[in-house]
Amino acid sequence: MTLEPTTAVRGARTRTARVPTKPHGQWAVDGTEPLNGNEEFKLADNGLNVRERIENEYAKGGFASIDPTDLHGRFRWWGLYTQRKPGIDGGRTAQLEPHELEDEYFMLRVRIDGGQLTTQQLRVIGEISTEFARDSADVTDRQNVQLHWIAIEDVPEVWRRLEEVGLSTTEACGDVPRVILGSPVAGIAADEIIDPTPQIHEIAERFIGDESLANLPRKYKTAITGHPSQDVVHEINDCAFVAVEHPELGIGYDLWVGGALSTVPRLAERLGTFVPPERVAEVWHGITQIFRDYGYRRLRNKARLKFLLADWGVERFREVLETEYLDSPLPDGPAAPKPIGQGDHVGVHRQKDGLFYVGAAPAVGRVSGTILTALADLAEAHGSQRIRTTPHQKLLVLDIAEDRVESLIAGLDRLGLAARPSLFRRGTIACTGIEYCKLAIVETKANAADAITQLEERLGHLEPEIGRPITLHVNGCPNSCARIQVADIGLKGQLITNAAGEQVPGYQVHLGGGLASEGRAEAGLGRTVRGLKVEATGIADYAERVIRRYLADRAEGESFAVWAHGTDEEALQ
């Protein structure tokens, strides 16, 4: 049997003062007068307008010609961040100004709504990487691909090549609607409830790049799935739609609002409505406008939708949505059923058309342009022209005939993409880390990859006893891009004091978090144990120790998360 947590941990307190002494900066309440520097530059000039200056001025004048407000603000609206200058250690992250931390190169985020790529598109990304990005490429946990070492002079040509095959970087970053997470097996899974692709396409085509939605209080994240595994981490998105069957109205979506992690994590809540497929775009637009008009703008650290939902509550939020932003109210609806199946889609799976898709795991999402180009070639050589990215830093190859599956798996292995990975490789993700990120304090990708190798060597023989992946999420700072609070073992990068009294890179440990999945009916946040920190080089040592203790102490059928929340602190050290 599987033992479940008795209650979901919804998140830290996010309520603001009942009678605020200062306005929150809500446009619909307080007017649009800017209350901080970010709001000033956004109101002065829409972030989407910077593209013309990039193409006509900055690409010709070079890095030194870039206006600082564009560089540190509006560039994000087109998927561009300056990357970290090499050689600056984590102890200086909070001490230096952005211009002191940044290199004269950019991270470029390629937006991939729904994670859907053709082999032609993947090949173009790979070729851009090898030609303009020093062969760098990371598959993110939001289904995007990120490149590094991009020079401003090359950005117009990179955009031209991406757009020639139907890709873009529009609103890949910034205070805008970010990429729309979608089920990686949309339209092909044999057990799919509904294909969300038409809804994803409608939202993207109608609203991405819409100037009326290009000045939100902060970033805004969306997820849509029609798969019973609920494979889009819907509980930590601002707006999410999860497939459900209404007893009278048929197949549609259960609506969730207000999830986000970062330093004040909060899980999304159901509005209790049923959303027919034909109304998804309308409802999404309404919720996005609520965030634009009523979201808090005075303080950046209170500007996510979760804070508004915490103050309003579900009933008021739904009332405002239905009375101010929708053409008609939404019917009440049932909750989506408990998840079934593994949402990372790793391994070999039969499609509804009789072909197969194969899900493979790169090591913590780190690939390269060379690998992506070779993957496109490999897929085509096996009769496929479709690739999918996942919210778990995995890659799927679709449309493989049964007699070609093993040949494909062998080819994936040669590229370092494991279709039959160890539990440790399958369950580990990592953010960008100090190698490129200006916010990071600690290295992540290399440390996590080393930990995987060590855990495979030390605990590989125990995989049958462990049974399922124990998720290990490694983050370089407190902002939780790698979702540390919803991992079995979540590591938050910070400087720590070791046994010798030296200040060294390390991680604070979160234990027992997780999103709804097969074997876990509800999402919940991990616990922290006072003083429990590990050195950056000691990830494998700690993980081995706590996993062995779990195997020794657990009750029959007890998951790691349940055990971690219920055991005493001594066992978690």
Coordinates of C-alpha atoms in Angstrom, one line a residue:
M1 CA 0.0 0.0 0.0
T2 CA 1.0 3.7 -0.3
L3 CA 0.6 5.9 2.7
E4 CA -0.4 9.5 2.0
P5 CA 0.3 12.7 3.9
T6 CA -2.7 13.6 5.9
T7 CA -2.8 17.2 4.8
A8 CA -1.2 19.2 2.0
V9 CA 1.0 22.0 3.1
R10 CA -0.4 24.9 1.1
G11 CA 2.4 27.3 1.8
A12 CA 3.8 30.1 3.8
R13 CA 1.6 32.9 4.9
T14 CA 1.2 35.4 2.0
R15 CA -1.5 37.7 3.3
T16 CA -0.8 41.4 3.3
A17 CA -2.1 43.8 5.9
R18 CA -5.9 44.1 6.1
V19 CA -5.7 47.9 6.2
P20 CA -2.6 48.8 4.3
T21 CA -0.9 52.0 5.2
K22 CA 0.3 52.5 1.7
P23 CA -1.4 51.7 -1.6
H24 CA -0.6 48.3 -3.2
G25 CA -0.2 49.9 -6.6
Q26 CA -3.3 48.1 -8.0
W27 CA -4.2 49.8 -11.3
A28 CA -7.9 49.3 -10.8
V29 CA -7.8 50.7 -7.3
D30 CA -4.9 53.1 -7.0
G31 CA -4.4 54.2 -10.6
T32 CA -1.4 53.7 -12.8
E33 CA 1.1 56.1 -11.2
P34 CA 4.4 54.1 -10.9
L35 CA 5.5 53.4 -7.3
N36 CA 8.9 52.0 -8.1
G37 CA 11.6 51.9 -10.7
N38 CA 10.4 48.8 -12.4
E39 CA 6.9 50.2 -12.8
E40 CA 8.4 53.5 -14.1
F41 CA 10.3 52.0 -17.0
K42 CA 7.4 49.7 -17.9
L43 CA 5.0 52.5 -18.1
A44 CA 7.4 54.8 -19.9
D45 CA 7.9 52.4 -22.8
N46 CA 6.3 49.0 -23.5
G47 CA 8.9 46.2 -23.2
L48 CA 8.0 44.8 -26.6
N49 CA 9.2 48.0 -28.2
V50 CA 12.8 47.3 -27.4
R51 CA 13.1 44.8 -30.3
E52 CA 13.4 47.6 -32.8
R53 CA 16.2 49.2 -30.9
I54 CA 18.0 45.9 -30.6
E55 CA 17.9 45.3 -34.3
N56 CA 18.5 48.9 -35.5
E57 CA 20.8 50.3 -32.8
Y58 CA 22.3 47.9 -30.3
A59 CA 23.2 45.1 -32.7
K60 CA 25.1 47.6 -34.8
G61 CA 26.6 49.7 -31.9
G62 CA 27.6 46.7 -29.7
F63 CA 27.2 46.1 -26.0
A64 CA 28.5 49.5 -25.0
S65 CA 25.7 51.2 -26.9
I66 CA 22.8 49.6 -24.9
D67 CA 20.7 51.9 -22.7
P68 CA 20.9 50.5 -19.1
T69 CA 17.2 50.5 -18.6
D70 CA 16.7 48.4 -21.8
L71 CA 19.6 46.2 -20.8
H72 CA 18.4 45.4 -17.3
G73 CA 14.7 45.7 -18.0
R74 CA 13.1 45.5 -21.4
F75 CA 15.5 43.0 -22.9
R76 CA 13.8 40.4 -20.8
W77 CA 10.6 40.9 -22.9
W78 CA 12.5 39.2 -25.7
G79 CA 14.1 36.4 -23.7
L80 CA 17.5 38.1 -23.1
Y81 CA 19.3 38.3 -19.7
T82 CA 23.0 39.2 -19.3
Q83 CA 24.8 36.2 -18.0
R84 CA 27.2 36.1 -15.0
K85 CA 30.8 37.2 -15.6
P86 CA 33.1 34.2 -15.1
G87 CA 35.2 34.0 -11.9
I88 CA 32.9 35.9 -9.5
D89 CA 32.3 33.6 -6.5
G90 CA 29.0 33.2 -4.7
G91 CA 30.0 35.3 -1.7
R92 CA 30.0 38.4 -3.9
T93 CA 26.5 37.8 -5.5
A94 CA 24.7 40.1 -3.1
Q95 CA 27.5 42.6 -2.8
L96 CA 27.9 43.7 -6.4
E97 CA 25.7 45.7 -8.6
P98 CA 24.2 44.1 -11.7
H99 CA 26.6 45.8 -14.0
E100 CA 29.5 44.5 -11.9
L101 CA 28.2 40.9 -12.1
E102 CA 27.3 40.8 -15.7
D103 CA 29.3 39.7 -18.7
E104 CA 28.8 41.2 -22.2
Y105 CA 27.0 38.1 -23.3
F106 CA 23.4 37.0 -23.0
M107 CA 21.4 34.0 -22.0
L108 CA 18.7 33.6 -24.7
R109 CA 15.6 31.7 -23.9
V110 CA 13.8 30.0 -26.7
R111 CA 10.0 29.8 -26.0
I112 CA 8.5 26.4 -26.7
D113 CA 4.8 26.5 -25.8
G114 CA 3.5 23.1 -24.9
G115 CA 7.0 21.7 -25.4
Q116 CA 6.2 20.9 -29.0
L117 CA 9.1 20.9 -31.5
T118 CA 9.6 19.5 -35.0
T119 CA 13.0 18.0 -35.8
Q120 CA 13.6 20.9 -38.1
Q121 CA 13.1 23.4 -35.3
L122 CA 15.3 21.4 -33.0
R123 CA 18.0 21.3 -35.6
V124 CA 17.8 25.1 -36.0
I125 CA 18.2 25.5 -32.2
G126 CA 21.2 23.2 -32.3
E127 CA 22.8 25.0 -35.2
I128 CA 22.3 28.4 -33.5
S129 CA 24.0 26.9 -30.4
T130 CA 27.0 25.7 -32.2
E131 CA 27.4 28.8 -34.4
F132 CA 26.5 31.6 -31.9
A133 CA 26.4 30.1 -28.4
R134 CA 29.6 28.1 -27.9
D135 CA 27.7 24.9 -28.2
S136 CA 25.7 25.6 -25.0
A137 CA 22.1 24.5 -24.4
D138 CA 20.0 23.6 -21.4
V139 CA 16.5 22.0 -21.4
T140 CA 14.7 23.8 -18.6
D141 CA 12.0 22.6 -16.2
R142 CA 9.5 24.9 -18.1
Q143 CA 10.0 23.2 -21.5
N144 CA 12.2 25.9 -22.9
V145 CA 15.7 25.7 -24.3
Q146 CA 18.3 28.2 -23.0
L147 CA 21.4 29.2 -24.9
H148 CA 24.4 31.2 -23.5
W149 CA 27.3 33.3 -24.8
I150 CA 25.0 35.1 -27.2
A151 CA 26.5 38.5 -28.4
I152 CA 24.1 41.4 -29.1
E153 CA 25.5 41.7 -32.6
D154 CA 24.2 38.2 -33.4
V155 CA 20.7 38.5 -31.9
P156 CA 18.9 39.7 -35.1
E157 CA 20.3 36.8 -37.1
V158 CA 19.4 34.4 -34.3
W159 CA 15.8 35.7 -34.3
R160 CA 15.6 35.5 -38.1
R161 CA 16.6 31.8 -38.0
L162 CA 14.2 30.9 -35.2
E163 CA 11.3 32.7 -36.7
E164 CA 11.9 31.2 -40.1
V165 CA 10.9 27.8 -38.5
G166 CA 8.1 29.2 -36.3
L167 CA 10.0 29.7 -33.1
S168 CA 10.5 32.9 -31.1
T169 CA 11.8 34.4 -27.9
T170 CA 8.8 36.8 -27.5
E171 CA 7.9 37.2 -23.8
A172 CA 10.1 34.3 -22.8
C173 CA 11.1 36.5 -19.8
G174 CA 9.8 39.7 -18.1
D175 CA 6.6 40.8 -16.4
V176 CA 4.5 39.0 -19.1
P177 CA 2.7 35.7 -19.8
R178 CA 5.6 33.3 -19.9
V179 CA 5.7 30.0 -21.8
I180 CA 2.6 27.9 -21.6
L181 CA 3.4 24.5 -20.1
G182 CA 1.5 21.7 -21.9
S183 CA 1.4 18.0 -21.6
P184 CA 4.4 16.6 -23.5
V185 CA 2.2 13.8 -24.8
A186 CA -0.6 16.0 -26.0
G187 CA -2.4 14.5 -28.9
I188 CA -0.5 11.1 -28.9
A189 CA -1.0 9.4 -25.5
A190 CA -3.2 6.4 -25.5
D191 CA -4.7 7.3 -22.1
E192 CA -5.1 11.0 -22.8
I193 CA -8.4 12.5 -21.5
I194 CA -8.3 15.5 -23.9
D195 CA -5.7 17.0 -26.3
P196 CA -5.0 20.5 -25.0
T197 CA -3.0 21.6 -28.0
P198 CA -5.9 23.7 -29.6
Q199 CA -6.2 25.6 -26.3
I200 CA -2.5 26.2 -26.0
H201 CA -2.3 27.4 -29.6
E202 CA -5.3 29.7 -29.2
I203 CA -3.8 31.4 -26.1
A204 CA -0.4 31.8 -27.7
E205 CA -1.7 33.1 -31.1
R206 CA -4.2 35.5 -29.6
F207 CA -2.3 36.9 -26.6
I208 CA 1.5 36.4 -26.7
G209 CA 2.9 39.7 -27.9
D210 CA -0.3 41.5 -27.1
E211 CA 0.7 45.0 -25.8
S212 CA -2.3 45.2 -23.5
L213 CA -0.9 42.2 -21.5
A214 CA 2.8 43.1 -21.8
N215 CA 2.9 45.1 -18.5
L216 CA 1.9 42.7 -15.7
P217 CA 3.0 43.2 -12.1
R218 CA 5.4 40.4 -12.4
K219 CA 5.9 37.1 -14.3
Y220 CA 2.8 35.0 -15.0
K221 CA 2.9 31.3 -15.6
T222 CA 0.4 29.0 -17.3
A223 CA 0.0 25.2 -17.5
I224 CA -2.5 23.1 -19.4
T225 CA -2.8 19.3 -19.4
G226 CA -5.2 16.7 -20.7
H227 CA -3.2 13.7 -19.4
P228 CA -4.2 11.7 -16.3
S229 CA -0.7 11.9 -14.9
Q230 CA -1.2 15.7 -14.5
D231 CA 2.2 16.2 -16.0
V232 CA 2.5 20.1 -16.0
V233 CA 3.2 20.9 -12.3
H234 CA -0.1 22.8 -12.3
E235 CA 0.0 23.5 -8.5
I236 CA 2.8 25.9 -8.9
N237 CA 1.5 28.0 -11.8
D238 CA -0.4 31.2 -11.7
C239 CA -3.2 29.8 -13.9
A240 CA -3.6 26.1 -14.7
F241 CA -6.2 23.9 -16.4
V242 CA -6.3 20.2 -15.6
A243 CA -8.5 17.7 -17.6
V244 CA -11.6 16.5 -15.9
E245 CA -14.9 14.9 -16.9
H246 CA -18.0 16.7 -15.7
P247 CA -21.0 14.3 -15.1
E248 CA -23.3 16.4 -17.3
L249 CA -21.1 18.6 -19.4
G250 CA -18.5 16.1 -20.6
I251 CA -14.7 16.7 -20.9
G252 CA -13.2 20.0 -19.9
Y253 CA -10.9 21.4 -17.3
D254 CA -10.6 22.0 -13.6
L255 CA -9.3 25.5 -13.0
W256 CA -6.4 26.3 -10.6
V257 CA -5.1 29.8 -9.7
G258 CA -2.3 31.4 -7.6
G259 CA 0.5 28.9 -7.4
A260 CA 4.2 29.9 -7.2
L261 CA 7.3 29.0 -5.3
S262 CA 10.3 31.4 -4.9
T263 CA 11.1 32.5 -1.4
V264 CA 7.5 32.5 -0.2
P265 CA 6.0 29.3 -1.7
R266 CA 2.3 28.8 -2.1
L267 CA 0.3 26.1 -3.8
A268 CA -2.4 27.0 -6.3
E269 CA -6.1 26.6 -5.3
R270 CA -9.1 25.3 -7.2
L271 CA -11.7 27.8 -8.1
G272 CA -14.3 25.0 -8.2
T273 CA -15.3 25.7 -11.8
F274 CA -15.6 23.6 -14.9
V275 CA -14.1 25.2 -18.0
P276 CA -15.3 23.9 -21.4
P277 CA -12.4 23.6 -23.9
E278 CA -13.9 26.4 -26.0
R279 CA -13.8 28.8 -23.1
V280 CA -10.2 28.2 -21.9
A281 CA -8.7 31.2 -23.8
E282 CA -11.5 33.5 -22.5
V283 CA -11.0 32.3 -18.9
W284 CA -7.2 32.6 -19.2
H285 CA -7.5 36.1 -20.6
G286 CA -9.8 37.1 -17.7
I287 CA -7.5 35.8 -15.1
T288 CA -4.5 37.5 -16.7
Q289 CA -6.4 40.8 -16.8
I290 CA -7.3 40.4 -13.1
F291 CA -3.6 40.1 -12.4
R292 CA -2.8 43.1 -14.6
D293 CA -5.6 45.3 -13.0
Y294 CA -5.6 44.2 -9.4
G295 CA -2.2 42.7 -8.9
Y296 CA 0.1 44.4 -6.4
R297 CA 2.8 46.5 -8.0
R298 CA 4.3 48.7 -5.2
L299 CA 6.6 46.0 -3.8
R300 CA 8.3 43.5 -6.2
N301 CA 8.3 40.8 -3.6
K302 CA 4.5 41.0 -3.2
A303 CA 3.7 41.3 -6.9
R304 CA 2.8 37.7 -7.8
L305 CA -0.8 36.6 -8.2
K306 CA -0.5 34.3 -5.2
F307 CA -0.5 37.3 -2.9
L308 CA -3.7 38.7 -4.4
L309 CA -5.4 35.3 -4.1
A310 CA -4.3 35.0 -0.5
D311 CA -6.0 38.3 0.4
W312 CA -9.1 37.9 -1.7
G313 CA -9.8 34.2 -1.2
V314 CA -11.2 31.8 -3.8
E315 CA -14.8 33.0 -3.6
R316 CA -14.0 36.7 -4.3
F317 CA -11.5 35.8 -7.0
R318 CA -14.1 33.8 -8.8
E319 CA -16.8 36.5 -8.4
V320 CA -14.5 39.2 -9.9
L321 CA -13.5 36.9 -12.7
E322 CA -17.1 36.0 -13.6
T323 CA -18.7 39.4 -13.1
E324 CA -16.0 41.7 -14.5
Y325 CA -14.1 39.7 -17.0
L326 CA -16.2 36.8 -18.5
D327 CA -19.2 37.0 -20.8
S328 CA -21.1 34.6 -18.5
P329 CA -20.4 32.7 -15.2
L330 CA -18.8 29.3 -15.2
P331 CA -20.6 26.2 -14.0
D332 CA -19.4 24.5 -10.9
G333 CA -17.2 21.5 -11.6
P334 CA -15.7 18.4 -9.9
A335 CA -12.1 18.1 -8.9
A336 CA -9.8 16.4 -11.3
P337 CA -9.2 12.8 -10.3
K338 CA -6.0 11.6 -8.6
P339 CA -3.0 11.4 -11.0
I340 CA -2.3 8.1 -12.7
G341 CA 1.0 7.2 -14.2
Q342 CA 4.5 8.9 -14.2
G343 CA 4.4 12.5 -15.4
D344 CA 8.0 12.6 -16.6
H345 CA 7.1 10.2 -19.5
V346 CA 10.6 8.6 -19.3
G347 CA 10.8 5.2 -21.1
V348 CA 8.9 3.5 -23.9
H349 CA 5.2 4.1 -24.2
R350 CA 2.6 3.1 -26.8
Q351 CA 0.8 5.9 -28.6
K352 CA -2.9 5.8 -29.5
D353 CA -2.0 5.2 -33.1
G354 CA 0.1 2.1 -32.3
L355 CA 3.5 3.8 -32.7
F356 CA 5.7 4.5 -29.7
Y357 CA 7.2 7.5 -28.0
V358 CA 10.4 7.3 -26.0
G359 CA 11.3 9.6 -23.1
A360 CA 14.9 10.2 -22.3
A361 CA 16.8 11.9 -19.5
P362 CA 19.7 14.2 -20.1
A363 CA 21.9 14.7 -17.0
V364 CA 20.0 17.6 -15.2
G365 CA 18.9 19.1 -18.4
R366 CA 22.4 19.9 -19.7
V367 CA 22.8 19.2 -23.4
S368 CA 24.5 21.1 -26.2
G369 CA 23.9 22.3 -29.7
T370 CA 25.8 19.3 -31.0
I371 CA 23.6 16.9 -29.1
L372 CA 20.4 18.6 -30.2
T373 CA 21.4 18.5 -33.8
A374 CA 22.3 14.9 -33.5
L375 CA 19.0 14.2 -31.8
A376 CA 17.1 15.7 -34.7
D377 CA 19.1 13.5 -37.1
L378 CA 18.6 10.4 -35.0
A379 CA 14.8 10.9 -34.7
E380 CA 14.5 11.5 -38.5
A381 CA 16.6 8.4 -39.2
H382 CA 14.0 6.4 -37.2
G383 CA 11.0 7.9 -39.0
S384 CA 10.1 10.7 -36.5
Q385 CA 9.8 14.4 -37.1
R386 CA 8.5 15.3 -33.7
I387 CA 10.3 16.0 -30.4
R388 CA 8.8 17.2 -27.1
T389 CA 10.4 18.8 -24.0
T390 CA 8.9 18.3 -20.6
P391 CA 8.6 20.2 -17.3
H392 CA 11.0 17.7 -15.8
Q393 CA 14.0 18.5 -18.0
K394 CA 13.4 15.5 -20.2
L395 CA 13.2 14.9 -24.0
L396 CA 10.7 12.8 -25.9
V397 CA 10.9 11.4 -29.4
L398 CA 7.5 10.6 -30.9
D399 CA 6.2 8.3 -33.7
I400 CA 8.6 5.4 -33.5
A401 CA 7.7 2.0 -35.0
E402 CA 7.9 -0.9 -32.6
D403 CA 10.8 -2.5 -34.4
R404 CA 12.8 0.7 -34.3
V405 CA 12.5 1.4 -30.6
E406 CA 15.6 -0.5 -29.4
S407 CA 17.8 1.1 -32.2
L408 CA 16.5 4.5 -31.1
I409 CA 17.3 3.8 -27.5
A410 CA 20.9 2.8 -28.4
G411 CA 21.3 6.0 -30.4
L412 CA 20.0 8.1 -27.5
D413 CA 22.4 6.4 -25.1
R414 CA 25.3 7.4 -27.4
L415 CA 24.1 11.0 -27.1
G416 CA 24.0 10.8 -23.3
L417 CA 20.2 10.7 -23.3
A418 CA 19.1 7.8 -21.2
A419 CA 15.7 6.2 -22.0
R420 CA 16.3 3.7 -19.1
P421 CA 18.0 5.9 -16.6
S422 CA 18.8 5.1 -13.0
L423 CA 16.2 6.4 -10.5
F424 CA 18.7 9.0 -9.4
R425 CA 19.3 10.4 -12.9
R426 CA 15.5 10.3 -13.6
G427 CA 14.6 12.2 -10.4
T428 CA 17.3 14.9 -10.4
I429 CA 16.9 18.4 -11.8
A430 CA 19.0 21.5 -11.4
C431 CA 18.8 25.2 -12.2
T432 CA 21.4 27.2 -14.2
G433 CA 23.5 27.9 -11.1
I434 CA 26.5 30.1 -10.7
E435 CA 28.1 29.2 -14.0
Y436 CA 25.8 31.7 -15.8
C437 CA 23.2 33.1 -13.4
K438 CA 23.8 36.5 -11.7
L439 CA 21.5 35.6 -8.7
A440 CA 23.2 32.3 -7.9
I441 CA 25.4 31.7 -4.9
V442 CA 26.4 28.0 -5.6
E443 CA 27.1 25.8 -8.6
T444 CA 24.3 23.4 -9.4
K445 CA 24.6 21.5 -12.7
A446 CA 28.0 20.0 -12.1
N447 CA 27.4 19.3 -8.5
A448 CA 24.1 17.6 -9.2
A449 CA 25.6 15.5 -12.1
D450 CA 28.4 14.4 -9.9
A451 CA 25.9 13.4 -7.2
I452 CA 24.0 11.3 -9.7
T453 CA 27.2 9.4 -10.6
Q454 CA 28.1 8.8 -7.0
L455 CA 24.6 7.7 -6.0
E456 CA 24.4 5.3 -8.9
E457 CA 27.7 3.7 -7.7
R458 CA 26.7 3.6 -4.1
L459 CA 23.0 2.8 -4.2
G460 CA 22.4 1.4 -7.6
H461 CA 22.0 -2.1 -6.2
L462 CA 19.2 -0.8 -4.0
E463 CA 17.0 0.5 -6.8
P464 CA 14.5 -2.4 -6.6
E465 CA 14.1 -1.7 -2.9
I466 CA 13.7 2.0 -3.4
G467 CA 11.1 1.4 -6.1
R468 CA 10.5 4.8 -7.5
P469 CA 12.6 8.0 -8.0
I470 CA 13.4 10.0 -4.9
T471 CA 13.4 13.4 -6.4
L472 CA 16.5 15.6 -5.9
H473 CA 16.2 19.2 -6.9
V474 CA 19.3 21.5 -6.7
N475 CA 19.0 25.3 -6.8
G476 CA 21.8 27.9 -6.8
C477 CA 19.9 30.6 -4.7
P478 CA 16.6 30.9 -2.7
N479 CA 14.4 31.6 -5.8
S480 CA 13.5 28.0 -6.4
C481 CA 13.8 27.8 -10.2
A482 CA 14.5 24.1 -9.6
R483 CA 11.4 23.7 -7.4
I484 CA 13.2 22.8 -4.2
Q485 CA 10.1 23.0 -1.9
V486 CA 8.3 20.3 -3.9
A487 CA 11.1 17.7 -4.1
D488 CA 11.7 14.8 -1.9
I489 CA 15.1 16.3 -1.3
G490 CA 15.4 20.0 -2.2
L491 CA 18.7 21.9 -1.9
K492 CA 18.7 25.7 -1.7
G493 CA 22.1 27.3 -2.5
Q494 CA 23.7 29.5 0.1
L495 CA 27.0 30.0 1.9
I496 CA 27.4 27.8 4.9
T497 CA 29.9 27.4 7.7
N498 CA 31.6 24.0 7.7
A499 CA 33.0 22.0 10.6
A500 CA 36.3 23.8 10.3
G501 CA 34.6 27.2 10.7
E502 CA 35.1 28.2 7.1
Q503 CA 32.5 29.8 4.9
V504 CA 31.9 27.6 1.9
P505 CA 29.3 27.0 -0.8
G506 CA 26.5 24.8 0.4
Y507 CA 22.8 24.1 0.5
Q508 CA 19.9 24.4 3.0
V509 CA 17.9 21.1 2.9
H510 CA 14.1 20.8 2.3
L511 CA 12.6 17.4 2.7
G512 CA 9.4 15.6 1.8
G513 CA 7.9 18.0 -0.7
G514 CA 6.1 17.0 -3.8
L515 CA 3.4 17.7 -6.4
A516 CA 0.4 15.5 -7.0
S517 CA 1.5 12.3 -8.7
E518 CA 0.8 8.6 -8.8
G519 CA 1.2 7.6 -5.2
R520 CA 0.7 11.1 -3.9
A521 CA -2.9 12.5 -4.1
E522 CA -2.0 16.1 -3.1
A523 CA 0.8 18.5 -3.4
G524 CA 2.7 19.6 -0.3
L525 CA 5.7 21.6 0.6
G526 CA 8.9 20.1 2.1
R527 CA 10.0 20.7 5.7
T528 CA 13.2 22.2 6.8
V529 CA 15.2 21.1 9.8
R530 CA 16.9 23.8 11.7
G531 CA 20.6 23.8 11.0
L532 CA 20.5 21.0 8.4
K533 CA 22.8 22.1 5.6
V534 CA 25.2 20.3 3.4
E535 CA 28.4 21.4 1.6
A536 CA 28.2 21.8 -2.2
T537 CA 30.5 18.8 -2.6
G538 CA 28.5 16.7 -0.2
I539 CA 25.2 16.2 -2.0
A540 CA 25.8 12.5 -2.6
D541 CA 27.0 11.9 1.0
Y542 CA 23.9 13.4 2.4
A543 CA 21.4 11.9 0.0
E544 CA 22.9 8.4 0.5
R545 CA 22.7 8.8 4.3
V546 CA 19.1 9.9 4.4
I547 CA 17.9 7.4 1.8
R548 CA 19.5 4.5 3.7
R549 CA 17.9 5.7 6.9
Y550 CA 14.5 5.9 5.0
L551 CA 14.9 2.3 3.7
A552 CA 15.7 1.1 7.2
D553 CA 13.0 3.0 9.1
R554 CA 10.0 3.2 6.7
A555 CA 6.7 1.5 7.3
E556 CA 5.4 -0.8 4.6
G557 CA 4.4 1.2 1.5
E558 CA 5.5 4.5 3.0
S559 CA 6.8 7.0 0.6
F560 CA 10.0 9.1 1.2
A561 CA 7.9 12.2 1.6
V562 CA 5.5 10.7 4.2
W563 CA 8.5 9.3 6.1
A564 CA 10.4 12.6 6.0
H565 CA 7.5 14.6 7.4
G566 CA 6.8 12.1 10.1
T567 CA 10.2 11.1 11.4
D568 CA 12.2 12.9 14.0
E569 CA 14.9 15.4 13.2
E570 CA 17.8 13.2 14.2
A571 CA 16.9 10.7 11.4
L572 CA 17.1 13.5 8.8
Q573 CA 20.6 14.7 9.7

